[in-house]
Coordinates of C-alpha atoms and ligand atoms in Angstrom, one line a residue:
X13 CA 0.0 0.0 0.0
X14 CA 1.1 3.4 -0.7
X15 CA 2.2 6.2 1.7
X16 CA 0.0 9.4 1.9
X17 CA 3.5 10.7 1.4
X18 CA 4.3 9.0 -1.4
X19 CA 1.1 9.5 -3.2
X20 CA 2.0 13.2 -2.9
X21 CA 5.3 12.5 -4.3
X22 CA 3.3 11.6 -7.4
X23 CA 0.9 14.5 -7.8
X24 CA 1.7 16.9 -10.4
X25 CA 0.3 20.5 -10.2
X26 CA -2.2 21.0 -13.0
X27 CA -3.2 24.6 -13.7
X28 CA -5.8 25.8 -10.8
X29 CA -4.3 26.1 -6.9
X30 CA -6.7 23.1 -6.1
X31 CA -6.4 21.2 -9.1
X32 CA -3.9 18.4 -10.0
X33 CA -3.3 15.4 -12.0
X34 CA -1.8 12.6 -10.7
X35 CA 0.5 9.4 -12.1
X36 CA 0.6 6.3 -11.2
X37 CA 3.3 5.5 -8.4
X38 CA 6.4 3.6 -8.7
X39 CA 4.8 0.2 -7.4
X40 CA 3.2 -0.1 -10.1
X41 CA 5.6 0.6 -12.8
X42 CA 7.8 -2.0 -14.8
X43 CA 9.6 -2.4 -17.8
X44 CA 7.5 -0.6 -20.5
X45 CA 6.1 -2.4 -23.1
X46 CA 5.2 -0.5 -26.2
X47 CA 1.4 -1.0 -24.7
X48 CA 2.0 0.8 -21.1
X49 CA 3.8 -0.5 -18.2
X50 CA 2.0 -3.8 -16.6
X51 CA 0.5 -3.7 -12.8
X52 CA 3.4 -4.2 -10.2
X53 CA 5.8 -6.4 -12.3
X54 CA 8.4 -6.2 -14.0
X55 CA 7.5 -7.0 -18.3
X56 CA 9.7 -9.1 -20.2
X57 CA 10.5 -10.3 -23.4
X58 CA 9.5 -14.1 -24.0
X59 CA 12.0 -16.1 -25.0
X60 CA 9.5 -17.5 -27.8
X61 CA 6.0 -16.8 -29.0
X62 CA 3.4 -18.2 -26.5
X63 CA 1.4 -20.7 -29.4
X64 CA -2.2 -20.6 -28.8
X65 CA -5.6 -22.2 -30.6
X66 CA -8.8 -19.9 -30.7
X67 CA -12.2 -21.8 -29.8
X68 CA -14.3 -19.3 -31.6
X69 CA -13.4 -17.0 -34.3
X70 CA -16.4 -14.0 -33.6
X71 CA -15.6 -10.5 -31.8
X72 CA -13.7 -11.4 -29.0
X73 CA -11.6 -14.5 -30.9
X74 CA -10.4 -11.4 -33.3
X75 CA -9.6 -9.3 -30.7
X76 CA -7.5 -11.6 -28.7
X77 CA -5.8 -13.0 -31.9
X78 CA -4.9 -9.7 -33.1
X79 CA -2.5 -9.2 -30.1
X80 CA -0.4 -11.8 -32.1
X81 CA -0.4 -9.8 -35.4
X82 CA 0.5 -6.6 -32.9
X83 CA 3.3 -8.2 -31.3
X84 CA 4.2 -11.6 -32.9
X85 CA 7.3 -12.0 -30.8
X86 CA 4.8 -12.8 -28.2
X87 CA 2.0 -14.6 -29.0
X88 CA 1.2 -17.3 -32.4
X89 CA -1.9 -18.3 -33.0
X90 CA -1.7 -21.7 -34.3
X91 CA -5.0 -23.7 -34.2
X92 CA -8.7 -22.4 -35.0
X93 CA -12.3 -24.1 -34.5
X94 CA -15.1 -21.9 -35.6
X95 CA -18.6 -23.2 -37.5
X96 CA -18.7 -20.4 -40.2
X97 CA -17.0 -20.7 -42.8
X98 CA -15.7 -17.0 -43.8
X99 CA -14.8 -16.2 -39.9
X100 CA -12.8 -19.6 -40.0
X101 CA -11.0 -19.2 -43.6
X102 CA -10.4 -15.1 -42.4
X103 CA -8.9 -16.5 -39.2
X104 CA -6.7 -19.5 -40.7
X105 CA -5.9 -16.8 -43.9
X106 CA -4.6 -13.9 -41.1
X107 CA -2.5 -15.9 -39.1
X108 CA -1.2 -18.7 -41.8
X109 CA -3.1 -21.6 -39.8
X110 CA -2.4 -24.9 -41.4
X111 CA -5.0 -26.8 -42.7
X112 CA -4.7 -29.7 -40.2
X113 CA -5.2 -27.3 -37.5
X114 CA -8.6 -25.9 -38.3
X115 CA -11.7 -27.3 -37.5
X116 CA -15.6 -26.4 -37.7
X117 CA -16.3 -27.0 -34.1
X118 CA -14.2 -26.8 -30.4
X119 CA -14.8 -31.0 -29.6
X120 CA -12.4 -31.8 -32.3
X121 CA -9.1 -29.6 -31.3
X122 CA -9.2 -32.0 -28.6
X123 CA -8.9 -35.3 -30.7
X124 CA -5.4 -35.2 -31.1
X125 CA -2.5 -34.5 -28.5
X126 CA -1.8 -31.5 -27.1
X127 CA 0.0 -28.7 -29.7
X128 CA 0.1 -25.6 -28.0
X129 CA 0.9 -24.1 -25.0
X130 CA -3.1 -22.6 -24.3
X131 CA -6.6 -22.2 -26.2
X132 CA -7.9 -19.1 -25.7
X133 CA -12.1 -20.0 -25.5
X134 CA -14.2 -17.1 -27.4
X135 CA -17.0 -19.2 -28.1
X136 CA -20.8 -18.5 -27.3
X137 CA -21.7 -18.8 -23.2
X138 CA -23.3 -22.2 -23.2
X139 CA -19.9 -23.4 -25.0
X140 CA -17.2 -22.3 -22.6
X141 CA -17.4 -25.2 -20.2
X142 CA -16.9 -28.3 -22.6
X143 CA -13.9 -26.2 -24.1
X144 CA -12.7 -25.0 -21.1
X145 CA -13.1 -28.8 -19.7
X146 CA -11.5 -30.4 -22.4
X147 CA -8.7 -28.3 -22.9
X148 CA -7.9 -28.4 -19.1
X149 CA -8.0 -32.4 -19.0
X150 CA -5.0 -32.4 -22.2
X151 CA -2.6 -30.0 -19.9
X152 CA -3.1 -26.6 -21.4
X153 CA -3.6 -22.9 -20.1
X154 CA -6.3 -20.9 -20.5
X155 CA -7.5 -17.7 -21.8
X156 CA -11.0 -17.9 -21.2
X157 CA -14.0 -15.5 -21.7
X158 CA -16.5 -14.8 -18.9
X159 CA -19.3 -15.7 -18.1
X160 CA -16.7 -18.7 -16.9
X161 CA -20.1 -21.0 -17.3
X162 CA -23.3 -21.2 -17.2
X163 CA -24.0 -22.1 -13.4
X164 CA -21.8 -22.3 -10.2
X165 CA -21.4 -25.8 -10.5
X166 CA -19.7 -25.9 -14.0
X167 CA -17.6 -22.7 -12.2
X168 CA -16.5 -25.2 -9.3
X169 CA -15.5 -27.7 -11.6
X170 CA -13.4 -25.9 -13.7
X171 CA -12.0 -24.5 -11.0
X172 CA -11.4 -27.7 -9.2
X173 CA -9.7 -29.3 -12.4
X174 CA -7.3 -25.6 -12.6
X175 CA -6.4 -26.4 -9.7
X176 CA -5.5 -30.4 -10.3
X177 CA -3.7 -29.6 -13.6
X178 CA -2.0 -26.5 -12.0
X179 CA -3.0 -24.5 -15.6
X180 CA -2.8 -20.8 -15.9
X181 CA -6.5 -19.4 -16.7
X182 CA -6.6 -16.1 -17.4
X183 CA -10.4 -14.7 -17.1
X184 CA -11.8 -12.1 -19.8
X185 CA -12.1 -9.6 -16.8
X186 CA -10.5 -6.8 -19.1
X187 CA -11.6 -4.0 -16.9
X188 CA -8.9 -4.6 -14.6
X189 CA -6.3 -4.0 -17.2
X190 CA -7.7 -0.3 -17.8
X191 CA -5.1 2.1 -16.3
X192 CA -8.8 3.9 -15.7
X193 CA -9.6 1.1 -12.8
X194 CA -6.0 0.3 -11.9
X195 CA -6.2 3.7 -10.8
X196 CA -9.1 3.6 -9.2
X197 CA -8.0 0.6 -7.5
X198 CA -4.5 2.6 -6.2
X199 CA -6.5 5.5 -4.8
X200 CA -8.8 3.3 -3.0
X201 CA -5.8 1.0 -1.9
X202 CA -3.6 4.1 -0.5
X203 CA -4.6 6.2 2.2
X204 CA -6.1 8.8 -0.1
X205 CA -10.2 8.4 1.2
X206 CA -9.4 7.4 4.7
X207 CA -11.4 3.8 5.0
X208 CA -13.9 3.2 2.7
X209 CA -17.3 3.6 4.2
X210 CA -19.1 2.8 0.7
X211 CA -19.6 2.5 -2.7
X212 CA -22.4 3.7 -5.3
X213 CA -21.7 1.9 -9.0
X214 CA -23.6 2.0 -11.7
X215 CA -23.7 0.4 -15.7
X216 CA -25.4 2.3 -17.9
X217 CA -25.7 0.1 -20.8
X218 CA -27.5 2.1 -22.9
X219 CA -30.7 1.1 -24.7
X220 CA -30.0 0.6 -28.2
X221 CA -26.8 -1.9 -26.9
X222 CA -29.7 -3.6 -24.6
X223 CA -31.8 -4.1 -28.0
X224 CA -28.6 -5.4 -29.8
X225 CA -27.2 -7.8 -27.3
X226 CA -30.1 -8.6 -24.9
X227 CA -33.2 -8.5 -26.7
X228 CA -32.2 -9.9 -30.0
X229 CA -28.6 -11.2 -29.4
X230 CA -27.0 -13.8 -28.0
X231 CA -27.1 -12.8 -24.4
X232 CA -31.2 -12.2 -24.6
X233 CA -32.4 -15.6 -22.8
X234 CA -30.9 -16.6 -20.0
X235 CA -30.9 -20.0 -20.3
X236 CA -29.3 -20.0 -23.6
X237 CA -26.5 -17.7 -22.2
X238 CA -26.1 -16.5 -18.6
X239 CA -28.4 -13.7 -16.3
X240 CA -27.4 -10.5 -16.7
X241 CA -25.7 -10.7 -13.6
X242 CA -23.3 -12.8 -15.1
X243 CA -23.1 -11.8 -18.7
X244 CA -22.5 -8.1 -18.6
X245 CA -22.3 -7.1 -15.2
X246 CA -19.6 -9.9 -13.9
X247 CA -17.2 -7.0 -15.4
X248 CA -19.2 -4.6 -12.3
X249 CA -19.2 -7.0 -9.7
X250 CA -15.5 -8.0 -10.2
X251 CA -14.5 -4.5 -10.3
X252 CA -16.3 -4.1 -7.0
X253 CA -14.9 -7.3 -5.2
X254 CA -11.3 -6.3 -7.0
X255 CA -11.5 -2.2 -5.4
X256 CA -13.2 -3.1 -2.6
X257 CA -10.4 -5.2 -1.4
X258 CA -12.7 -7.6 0.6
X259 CA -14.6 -10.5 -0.3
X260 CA -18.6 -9.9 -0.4
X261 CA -20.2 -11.0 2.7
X262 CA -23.8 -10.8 1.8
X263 CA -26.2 -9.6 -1.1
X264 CA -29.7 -8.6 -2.2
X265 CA -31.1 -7.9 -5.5
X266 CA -34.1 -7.0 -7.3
X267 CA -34.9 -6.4 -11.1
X268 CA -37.1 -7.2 -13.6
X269 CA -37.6 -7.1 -17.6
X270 CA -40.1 -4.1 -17.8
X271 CA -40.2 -3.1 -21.5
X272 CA -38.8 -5.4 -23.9
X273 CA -42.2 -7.6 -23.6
X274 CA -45.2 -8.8 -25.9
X275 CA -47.6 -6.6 -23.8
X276 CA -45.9 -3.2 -24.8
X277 CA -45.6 -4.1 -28.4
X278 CA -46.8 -0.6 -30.4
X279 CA -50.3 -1.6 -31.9
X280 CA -50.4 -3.4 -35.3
X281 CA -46.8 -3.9 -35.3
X282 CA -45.5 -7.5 -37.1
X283 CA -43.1 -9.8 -35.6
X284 CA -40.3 -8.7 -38.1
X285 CA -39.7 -4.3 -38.6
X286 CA -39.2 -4.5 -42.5
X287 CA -42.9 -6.6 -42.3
X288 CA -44.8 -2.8 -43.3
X289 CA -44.8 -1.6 -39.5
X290 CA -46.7 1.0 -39.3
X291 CA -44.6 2.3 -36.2
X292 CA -41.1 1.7 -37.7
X293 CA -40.0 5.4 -38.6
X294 CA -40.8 6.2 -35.1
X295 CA -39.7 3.8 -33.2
X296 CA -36.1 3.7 -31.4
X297 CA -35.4 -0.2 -31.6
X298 CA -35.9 -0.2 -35.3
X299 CA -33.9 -2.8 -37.2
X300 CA -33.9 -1.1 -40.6
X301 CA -33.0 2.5 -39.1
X302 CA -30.2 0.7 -36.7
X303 CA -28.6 -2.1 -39.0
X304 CA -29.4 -1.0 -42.6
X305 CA -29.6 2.9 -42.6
X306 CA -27.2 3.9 -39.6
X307 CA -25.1 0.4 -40.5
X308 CA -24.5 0.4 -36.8
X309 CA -23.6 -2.7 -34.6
X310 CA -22.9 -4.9 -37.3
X311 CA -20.2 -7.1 -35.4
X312 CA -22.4 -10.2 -35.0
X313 CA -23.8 -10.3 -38.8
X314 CA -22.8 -13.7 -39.5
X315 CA -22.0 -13.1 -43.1
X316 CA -19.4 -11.2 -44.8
X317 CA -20.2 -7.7 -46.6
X318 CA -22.0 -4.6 -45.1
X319 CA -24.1 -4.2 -48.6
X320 CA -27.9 -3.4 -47.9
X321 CA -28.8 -6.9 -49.7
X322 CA -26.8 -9.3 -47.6
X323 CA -27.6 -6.8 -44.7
X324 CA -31.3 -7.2 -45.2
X325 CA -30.9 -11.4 -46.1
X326 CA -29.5 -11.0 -42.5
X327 CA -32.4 -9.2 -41.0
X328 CA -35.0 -11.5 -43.0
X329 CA -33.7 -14.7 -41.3
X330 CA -32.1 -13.5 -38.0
X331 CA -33.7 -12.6 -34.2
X332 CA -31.6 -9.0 -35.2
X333 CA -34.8 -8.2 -38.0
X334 CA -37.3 -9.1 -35.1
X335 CA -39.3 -6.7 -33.1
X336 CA -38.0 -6.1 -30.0
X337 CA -41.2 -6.8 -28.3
X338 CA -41.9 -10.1 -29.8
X339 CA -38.6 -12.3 -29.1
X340 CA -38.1 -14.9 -26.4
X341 CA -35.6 -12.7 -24.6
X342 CA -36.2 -13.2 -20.4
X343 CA -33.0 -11.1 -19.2
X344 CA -33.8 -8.3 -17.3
X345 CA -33.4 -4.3 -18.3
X346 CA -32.7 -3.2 -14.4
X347 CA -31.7 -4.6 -11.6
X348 CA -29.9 -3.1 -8.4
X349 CA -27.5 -5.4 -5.9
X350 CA -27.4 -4.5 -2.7
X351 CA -23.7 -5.6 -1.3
X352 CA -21.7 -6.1 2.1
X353 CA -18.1 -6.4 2.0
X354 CA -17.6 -6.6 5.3
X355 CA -17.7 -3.3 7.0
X356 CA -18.1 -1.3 3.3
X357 CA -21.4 -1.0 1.8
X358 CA -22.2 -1.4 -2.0
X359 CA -25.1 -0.2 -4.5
X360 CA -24.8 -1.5 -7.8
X361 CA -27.5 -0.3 -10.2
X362 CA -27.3 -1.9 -14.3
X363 CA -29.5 0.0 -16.1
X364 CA -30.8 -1.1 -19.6
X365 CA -32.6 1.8 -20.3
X366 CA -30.2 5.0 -21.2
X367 CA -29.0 6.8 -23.4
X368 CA -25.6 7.0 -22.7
X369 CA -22.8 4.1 -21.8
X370 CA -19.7 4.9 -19.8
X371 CA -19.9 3.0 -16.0
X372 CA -20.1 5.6 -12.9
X373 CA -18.6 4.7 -9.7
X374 CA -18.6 7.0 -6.4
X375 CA -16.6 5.8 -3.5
X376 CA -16.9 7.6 -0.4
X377 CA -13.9 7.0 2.7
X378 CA -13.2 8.8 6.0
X379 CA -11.0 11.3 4.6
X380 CA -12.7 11.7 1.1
X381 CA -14.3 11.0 -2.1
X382 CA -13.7 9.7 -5.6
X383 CA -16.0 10.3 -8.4
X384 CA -15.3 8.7 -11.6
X385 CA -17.0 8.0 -15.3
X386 CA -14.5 5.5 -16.7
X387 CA -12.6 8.9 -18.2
X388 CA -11.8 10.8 -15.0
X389 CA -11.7 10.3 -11.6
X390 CA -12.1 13.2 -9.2
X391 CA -10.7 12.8 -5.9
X392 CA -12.0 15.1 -3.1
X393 CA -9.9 15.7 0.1
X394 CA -11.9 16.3 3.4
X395 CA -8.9 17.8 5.1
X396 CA -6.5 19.4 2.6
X397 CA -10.2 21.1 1.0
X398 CA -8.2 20.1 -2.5
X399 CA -9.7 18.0 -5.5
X400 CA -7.8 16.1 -7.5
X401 CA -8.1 15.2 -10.9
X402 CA -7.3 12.3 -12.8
X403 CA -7.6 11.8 -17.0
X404 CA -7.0 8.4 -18.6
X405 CA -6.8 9.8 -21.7
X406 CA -3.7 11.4 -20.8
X407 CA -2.1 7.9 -18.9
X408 CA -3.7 5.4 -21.4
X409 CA -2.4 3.9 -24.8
X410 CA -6.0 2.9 -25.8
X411 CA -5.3 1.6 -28.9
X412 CA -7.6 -1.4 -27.6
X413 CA -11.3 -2.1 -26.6
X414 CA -12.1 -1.6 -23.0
X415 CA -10.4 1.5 -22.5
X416 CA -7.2 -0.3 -23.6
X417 CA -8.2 -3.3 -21.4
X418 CA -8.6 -5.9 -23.8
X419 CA -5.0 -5.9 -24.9
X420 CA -3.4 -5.3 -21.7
X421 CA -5.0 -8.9 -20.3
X422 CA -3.0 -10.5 -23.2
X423 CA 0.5 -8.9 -22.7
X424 CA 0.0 -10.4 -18.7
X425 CA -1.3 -13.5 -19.5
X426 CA 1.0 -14.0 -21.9
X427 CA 3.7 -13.0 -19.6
X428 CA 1.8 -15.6 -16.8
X429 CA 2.2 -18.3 -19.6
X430 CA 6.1 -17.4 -20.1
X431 CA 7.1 -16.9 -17.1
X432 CA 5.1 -20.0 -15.6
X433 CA 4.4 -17.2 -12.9
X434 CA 0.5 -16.9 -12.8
X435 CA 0.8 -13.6 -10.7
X436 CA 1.4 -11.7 -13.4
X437 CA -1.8 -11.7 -13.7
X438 CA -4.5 -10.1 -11.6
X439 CA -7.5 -11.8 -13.3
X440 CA -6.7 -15.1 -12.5
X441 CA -9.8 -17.8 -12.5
X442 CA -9.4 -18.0 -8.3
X443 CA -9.6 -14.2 -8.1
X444 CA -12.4 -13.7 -10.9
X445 CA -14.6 -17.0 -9.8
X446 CA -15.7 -14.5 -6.5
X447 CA -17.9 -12.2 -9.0
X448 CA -19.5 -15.3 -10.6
X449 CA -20.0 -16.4 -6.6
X450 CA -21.8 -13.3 -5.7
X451 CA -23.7 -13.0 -9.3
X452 CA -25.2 -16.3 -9.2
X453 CA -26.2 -15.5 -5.0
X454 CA -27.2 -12.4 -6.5
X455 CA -29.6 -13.6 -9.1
X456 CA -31.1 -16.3 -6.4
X457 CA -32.2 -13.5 -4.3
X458 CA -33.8 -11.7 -7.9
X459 CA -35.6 -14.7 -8.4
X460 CA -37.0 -15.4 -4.5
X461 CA -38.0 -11.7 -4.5
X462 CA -35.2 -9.7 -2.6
X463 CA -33.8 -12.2 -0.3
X464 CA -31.1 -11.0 2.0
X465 CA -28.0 -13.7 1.2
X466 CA -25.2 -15.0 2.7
X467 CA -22.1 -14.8 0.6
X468 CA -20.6 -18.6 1.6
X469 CA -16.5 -18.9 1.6
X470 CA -16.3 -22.3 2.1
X471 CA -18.2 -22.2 -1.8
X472 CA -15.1 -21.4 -3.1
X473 CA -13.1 -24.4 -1.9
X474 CA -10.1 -22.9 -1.0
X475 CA -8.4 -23.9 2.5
X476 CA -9.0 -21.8 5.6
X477 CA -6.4 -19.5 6.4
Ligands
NAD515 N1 -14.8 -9.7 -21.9 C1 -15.7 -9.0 -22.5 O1 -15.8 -7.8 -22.2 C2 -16.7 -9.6 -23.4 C3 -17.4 -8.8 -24.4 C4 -18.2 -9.4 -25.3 C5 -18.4 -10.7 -25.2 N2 -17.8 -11.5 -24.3 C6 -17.9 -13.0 -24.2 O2 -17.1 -13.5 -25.2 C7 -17.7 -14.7 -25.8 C8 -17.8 -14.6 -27.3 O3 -18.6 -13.4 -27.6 P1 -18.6 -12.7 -29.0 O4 -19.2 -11.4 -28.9 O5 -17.2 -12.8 -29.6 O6 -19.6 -13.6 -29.8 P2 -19.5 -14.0 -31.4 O7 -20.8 -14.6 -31.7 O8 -19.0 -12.9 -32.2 O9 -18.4 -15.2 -31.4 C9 -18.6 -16.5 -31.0 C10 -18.1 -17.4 -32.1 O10 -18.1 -18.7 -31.6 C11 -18.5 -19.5 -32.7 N3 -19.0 -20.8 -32.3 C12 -20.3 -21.2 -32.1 N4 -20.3 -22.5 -31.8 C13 -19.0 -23.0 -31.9 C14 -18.4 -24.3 -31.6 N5 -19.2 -25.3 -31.3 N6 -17.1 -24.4 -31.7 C15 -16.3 -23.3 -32.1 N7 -16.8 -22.1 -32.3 C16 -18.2 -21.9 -32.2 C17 -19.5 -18.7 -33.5 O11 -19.8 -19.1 -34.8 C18 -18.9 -17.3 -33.3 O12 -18.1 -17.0 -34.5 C19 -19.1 -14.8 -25.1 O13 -18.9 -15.8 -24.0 C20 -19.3 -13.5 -24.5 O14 -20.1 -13.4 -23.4 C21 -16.9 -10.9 -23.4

């Protein structure tokens, strides 16, 4: 933990008497790599190219793979198993995949020994735990996207066979690679608020991105997928747990899916938007005005081409041309968690309805108070009567998703992998398995009407200390 004094050390005078921008302190600096300098280690060069398979070849696949066209010296992508055919050819094409190394589906990778030093799992939720399974049993490491699975006892298990097989599994929690929440996570860590009395966070998902991914996409139904707990706001409750510094000791929640339902479906209108609705030009959630006219949130199109005719073919056959009050979708657009950390309370509010993104966090301590919007945080001082301020677009080389997130979780993990050192990494499947703990809690007490829940320690297995 830093000093008061050296946090000081660190704060650079920034125009106005009571105004200043702070850096990061030496703690958490290292060797810089060309992408920032890693949390509290120091980087090096591997001595080869950490070889990897991708289960998966949609967004995420593409993102993590193109760390290994950034900085081939570290990472190879060497295997790909992916059901469409353009994704998989694009994939195999990008990073010279041989042919005997590509397959339609995850099961087969696993036919043959093991190849490669990890698989990195990108594919839908419902298919991370037969991957993840698999690839554990053959002896490799893991790069694995959240939700970890679908329930807590597919989490346990994977958990349970980590441990056996003594693999490195790095969880998609790319918010803690953000030098937005690493700083968060310093001021909260030093002395800066005092002790922290609370916390207030909320996710604004914003309303067309809760049509797109969880009304007509592939996070709409939990059963299919996850609850909403787990499949966007694991991100919020891990950052929580992570800030916090405590593990959650018991939880409430309450939600519901209030608009996206058949009974508030505008009169007359048909189950598909380009069907003659007679409410389409008005309406907000309208296919034609979000896919075909604005050619916005295109990423999941399953075909190649942004042309109106394929993007149309698309709408014709896919939930993404479906009104938005007529799908099967159950997940909820609000829900609040109520949390205790121990002595530190917690409100967490995601919030489907919005109309802008960008996650809000207020933490308030004995000594002061940090306000932050995922671009700066503004740190209050009780006693000094001074605010401090705090931009990430001055600190950040956010030439990634995730407010640079994304590719900051490969250069540890791959680092974790090299160096045999798992560590390196703070997103580790022992520390990220908590949020999935107290989101799965969370979602029992939704379901049973508010219940107030114990958070239960001895669920995660690990020996008393
Ligand atoms: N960490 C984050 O911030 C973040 C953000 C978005 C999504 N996700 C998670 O990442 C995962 C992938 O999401 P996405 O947005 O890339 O979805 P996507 O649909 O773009 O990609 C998933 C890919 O898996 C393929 N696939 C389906 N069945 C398969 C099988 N049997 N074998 C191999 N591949 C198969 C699909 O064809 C598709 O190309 C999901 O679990 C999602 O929840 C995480």
């Amino acid at each position: 933990m830093a000093t008061r004094r050296e946090f000081f050390k660190t704060a650079v005078a920034a125009g106005a008497a009571n105004l200043a921008s702070f850096r990061l302190v030496r703690a958490q600096e290292g060797r810089p790599h060309p992408l920032g300098r890693p949390a509290g280690y120091e980087w090096k060069k591997p001595s080869r190219p950490i070889t990897a398979a991708v289960m998966g070849a949609g967004a995420r696949g593409n993102v993590y793979a193109g760390y290994a066209l950034k900085f081939p010296d570290e990472l190879r992508i060497v295997g790909v198993a992916e059901p469409i055919p353009y994704r998989n050819e694009a994939m195999a094409r990008a990073h010279g995949i041989p042919e005997a190394r590509r397959w339609p589906t995850w099961e087969r990778t696993f036919d043959g020994p093991k190849f490669c030093d990890a698989i990195i799992i990108t594919t839908p939720d419902r298919l991370h735990y037969g991957p993840a399974m698999a690839a554990l049993e053959k002896g490799y490491n893991l790069l694995l996207e959240k939700a970890i699975a679908q329930t807590w006892t597919q989490c346990r298990d994977i958990l349970a066979l980590a441990r056996k097989k003594k693999a490195i599994v790095g969880v998609c929690h790319v918010l803690r690679y953000t030098p937005y929440f690493r700083m968060m996570k310093h001021v909260v860590g030093s002395s800066r608020l005092g002790e922290v009395v609370s916390v207030q966070h909320l996710e604004p998902v914003e309303h067309i991105h809760m049509s797109h991914s969880f009304v007509r996409g592939n996070w709409r139904n939990s059963k299919e997928s996850t609850p909403m707990l787990l499949s966007k706001s694991c991100h919020d409750l891990d950052i929580l747990r992570w800030v916090i510094g405590r593990p959650a000791t018991k939880v409430q929640s309450f939600g519901s899916l209030r608009l996206f339902r058949k009974e508030m479906a505008p009169a007359g209108a048909p189950a598909r938007c380009a069907d003659g609705c007679p409410v389409e030009s008005a309406c907000p959630f309208s296919a034609l005005e979000i896919y075909l006219r604005r050619k916005s949130w295109l990423g999941h199109k399953d075909t190649p081409g942004d042309d109106d005719a394929s993007i149309r073919e698309w709408l014709g056959r896919t939930n993404y041309g479906r009104c938005v009050y007529r799908l099967d979708n159950d997940v909820v657009d609000h829900q609040i968690v109520n949390l205790e950390f121990g002595p530190v309370s917690a409100a967490f509010s995601m919030e489907g309805l919005t109309s802008y993104a960008g996650r809000r966090t207020r933490v308030m301590g004995t000594r002061g108070d940090l306000v932050g919007d995922e671009e700066e945080l503004n740190v209050y001082d009780f006693h000094e009567r001074k605010r401090y301020l705090w931009t990430a677009r001055d600190h950040a080389k956010l030439d990634s998703g995730h407010g640079g997130g994304d590719h900051g979780l490969v250069r540890d993990w791959v680092q974790a992998i090299g160096r045999r050192d798992e560590g390196l990494l703070t997103s580790t499947l022992e520390a990220s398995i908590e949020s999935h703990l107290i989101g799965f809690t969370a979602e029992e007490s939704r379901l049973e009407g508010g219940t107030l829940k114990p958070i239960d320690p001895g669920a995660l297995g690990r020996p008393a200390s």
